[in-house]
Amino acid sequence: MSYRTQRDPMHPDRHVYFAFGVDVTEARRNERRLDTVLGGTRTGIWEWNGRTGRLWVNPQFPALVGARPEDADTPMIDMVRGWVHPEDRPGRKARFRDLVEGRLDGLDAEFRVRHASGGWVWLHERVHVVARAPDGRPLTMTGMLQDVTTRKLQERQLQELNVALEARVAERTAAQAPAHARAARAR
C-alpha cells in the first residue's frame, strides 16, 4: 500500500489523501515457490552490480561451501575468490576477464572450492551478463551455482575403471599372444 497527500486546491487549509493498493499475493506465492525450488535443488544464485561492486547471494550460495558465521563480515566477492582452488583460479579469472571485457556474454564452467569442512567440492557455474554500459563493461551479471561433486567423483571412478579394464585387456592379449603365434605357425 502506498499513500500520497497533497493540498486540496478547492480548500487550501485541507489536504487530500490518496491510497494505492496492489495485491502482491501471487508475487509472494511465486517467491516462496522459487525459494523452495532453489533450496530443494541446492542451487546458489547471485547478482553482481557493476555500478556498486556489490554481490548479492541467496542463502543457498554460501551453504554450498559451508560458510561459517565468522565469514559474515567478509565481503562475499572476496570470500568467493579465497575459496577457489589455486589450480582453478587462473582459468576462472581469465574467463571472467573475457566476460567483463565483452569477449563473452556468459560462461558455463566447473571449478573447485574449499568447503568449510576442509575438503574440496566441485561447483558448476553459469553466468550471464544482463546489462552493459555503452563502453561495454557489465552493469549487471547474474549467475547460478550447483554442487556437482558427486558427478565428478563418479566420472573419476568411471575413468579409473576404464583404465583398469584396458590394462586387463592388454594383459590378457599379451598372455594369449604365444598361443596365437603357435596357432599361426601350425597352419
XYZ file of C-alpha atoms in Angstrom:
187
model
C 0.000 0.000 0.000
C 1.337 3.449 -0.797
C -0.028 6.801 0.276
C 0.252 10.310 -1.073
C -1.064 13.573 0.210
C -1.452 16.991 -1.359
C -3.222 20.213 -0.588
C -6.839 20.396 -1.677
C -6.940 23.043 -4.452
C -10.538 23.942 -3.509
C -9.747 24.263 0.211
C -6.095 25.325 0.811
C -6.350 24.632 4.532
C -7.187 20.961 3.879
C -5.294 18.010 2.478
C -6.440 15.289 0.143
C -5.139 11.780 0.822
C -4.659 9.146 -1.845
C -4.154 5.475 -1.127
C -2.947 2.991 -3.724
C -3.011 -0.723 -3.132
C -1.600 -3.563 -5.172
C -2.344 -7.194 -4.458
C 1.050 -8.943 -4.196
C -0.312 -12.318 -3.097
C 0.655 -14.061 -6.350
C 4.118 -12.456 -6.358
C 4.744 -13.651 -2.789
C 3.486 -17.145 -3.697
C 5.903 -17.232 -6.658
C 8.774 -16.089 -4.428
C 8.035 -18.935 -1.982
C 7.918 -21.427 -4.871
C 11.260 -20.219 -6.204
C 12.822 -20.355 -2.723
C 11.518 -23.917 -2.333
C 12.960 -24.996 -5.690
C 16.330 -23.331 -5.068
C 16.540 -24.807 -1.581
C 15.480 -28.265 -2.716
C 17.943 -28.334 -5.602
C 20.665 -26.676 -3.528
C 21.136 -24.013 -6.181
C 23.007 -20.894 -5.234
C 22.208 -17.770 -7.217
C 23.918 -14.407 -7.274
C 23.679 -10.975 -8.857
C 26.578 -8.576 -9.217
C 26.024 -4.831 -9.589
C 28.791 -3.282 -11.712
C 28.000 0.239 -10.521
C 28.432 -0.536 -6.825
C 30.547 -3.708 -6.961
C 28.107 -5.397 -4.583
C 27.423 -9.092 -4.840
C 24.009 -10.301 -3.682
C 23.612 -14.019 -2.994
C 20.733 -16.221 -1.895
C 21.077 -18.344 1.285
C 21.989 -21.488 -0.686
C 25.066 -19.807 -2.189
C 27.241 -19.723 0.957
C 25.690 -23.007 2.132
C 27.285 -24.747 -0.877
C 30.678 -24.237 0.716
C 29.607 -24.386 4.349
C 30.260 -20.712 5.021
C 30.749 -20.062 8.696
C 29.202 -17.287 10.827
C 32.634 -15.670 11.200
C 32.659 -15.205 7.408
C 29.696 -12.814 7.669
C 31.923 -9.713 7.949
C 33.933 -10.594 4.832
C 32.573 -9.177 1.565
C 31.102 -12.093 -0.398
C 33.155 -11.371 -3.534
C 36.426 -11.584 -1.535
C 35.244 -14.743 0.189
C 34.476 -16.427 -3.146
C 37.903 -15.565 -4.563
C 39.528 -17.132 -1.498
C 37.517 -20.336 -1.822
C 38.580 -21.200 -5.389
C 41.204 -23.954 -5.770
C 44.631 -22.478 -6.635
C 44.835 -24.548 -9.848
C 41.412 -23.271 -10.976
C 41.975 -19.566 -10.184
C 43.907 -18.540 -13.337
C 41.353 -20.073 -15.742
C 38.394 -18.702 -13.813
C 39.996 -15.260 -13.630
C 40.708 -15.289 -17.395
C 37.116 -16.295 -18.220
C 35.727 -13.525 -16.014
C 38.138 -11.033 -17.613
C 36.813 -12.059 -21.052
C 33.286 -11.630 -19.725
C 33.989 -8.190 -18.252
C 35.837 -7.029 -21.376
C 32.957 -8.046 -23.638
C 34.522 -11.033 -25.400
C 31.898 -13.277 -23.770
C 28.252 -12.682 -22.872
C 28.164 -15.596 -20.478
C 30.069 -18.588 -19.279
C 29.459 -22.133 -18.217
C 32.271 -23.656 -16.170
C 33.179 -26.057 -13.382
C 35.756 -25.397 -10.694
C 36.723 -26.498 -7.200
C 36.232 -24.570 -3.974
C 37.343 -25.223 -0.414
C 34.445 -26.330 1.782
C 34.396 -25.226 5.425
C 34.861 -28.906 6.358
C 38.319 -28.720 4.752
C 37.653 -30.760 1.605
C 37.216 -29.612 -1.960
C 33.842 -29.528 -3.696
C 33.158 -29.121 -7.390
C 30.744 -26.365 -8.463
C 29.094 -25.862 -11.835
C 28.551 -22.177 -12.553
C 26.575 -20.440 -15.274
C 26.979 -16.680 -15.634
C 25.090 -14.216 -17.822
C 25.680 -10.514 -18.454
C 22.252 -8.919 -18.075
C 23.185 -5.334 -18.996
C 26.245 -3.484 -20.280
C 27.205 0.173 -20.206
C 27.779 1.973 -23.536
C 31.534 1.341 -23.140
C 30.812 -2.409 -22.931
C 31.550 -3.056 -19.271
C 28.949 -5.117 -17.410
C 26.410 -3.243 -15.321
C 24.667 -6.366 -14.064
C 25.652 -10.038 -14.099
C 23.730 -12.992 -12.721
C 24.863 -16.498 -12.010
C 23.915 -19.827 -10.547
C 25.968 -22.486 -8.824
C 25.301 -26.154 -8.157
C 27.388 -28.718 -6.320
C 28.482 -31.366 -8.851
C 30.983 -33.129 -6.588
C 29.138 -36.456 -6.712
C 29.062 -36.433 -10.512
C 32.762 -35.507 -10.706
C 33.641 -38.372 -8.332
C 31.566 -40.795 -10.427
C 33.319 -39.588 -13.599
C 36.713 -40.144 -11.976
C 35.694 -43.632 -10.806
C 34.494 -44.460 -14.317
C 37.810 -43.269 -15.790
C 39.709 -45.399 -13.269
C 37.567 -48.430 -14.133
C 38.218 -47.846 -17.843
C 41.979 -47.651 -17.248
C 41.831 -50.866 -15.185
C 39.749 -52.609 -17.853
C 42.135 -51.534 -20.626
C 45.069 -52.845 -18.572
C 43.308 -56.198 -18.067
C 42.545 -56.449 -21.804
C 46.180 -55.646 -22.640
C 47.371 -58.206 -20.076
C 45.118 -60.942 -21.454
C 46.030 -60.081 -25.030
C 49.719 -60.351 -24.126
C 49.092 -63.640 -22.314
C 47.349 -65.074 -25.369
C 49.989 -63.866 -27.836
C 52.179 -67.026 -27.588
C 49.168 -69.254 -28.208
C 48.154 -67.176 -31.231
C 51.718 -67.363 -32.546
C 51.791 -71.189 -32.157
C 48.407 -71.455 -33.909
C 49.637 -69.293 -36.754
C 52.782 -71.431 -37.204
C 50.720 -74.644 -37.108
C 48.649 -73.605 -40.104
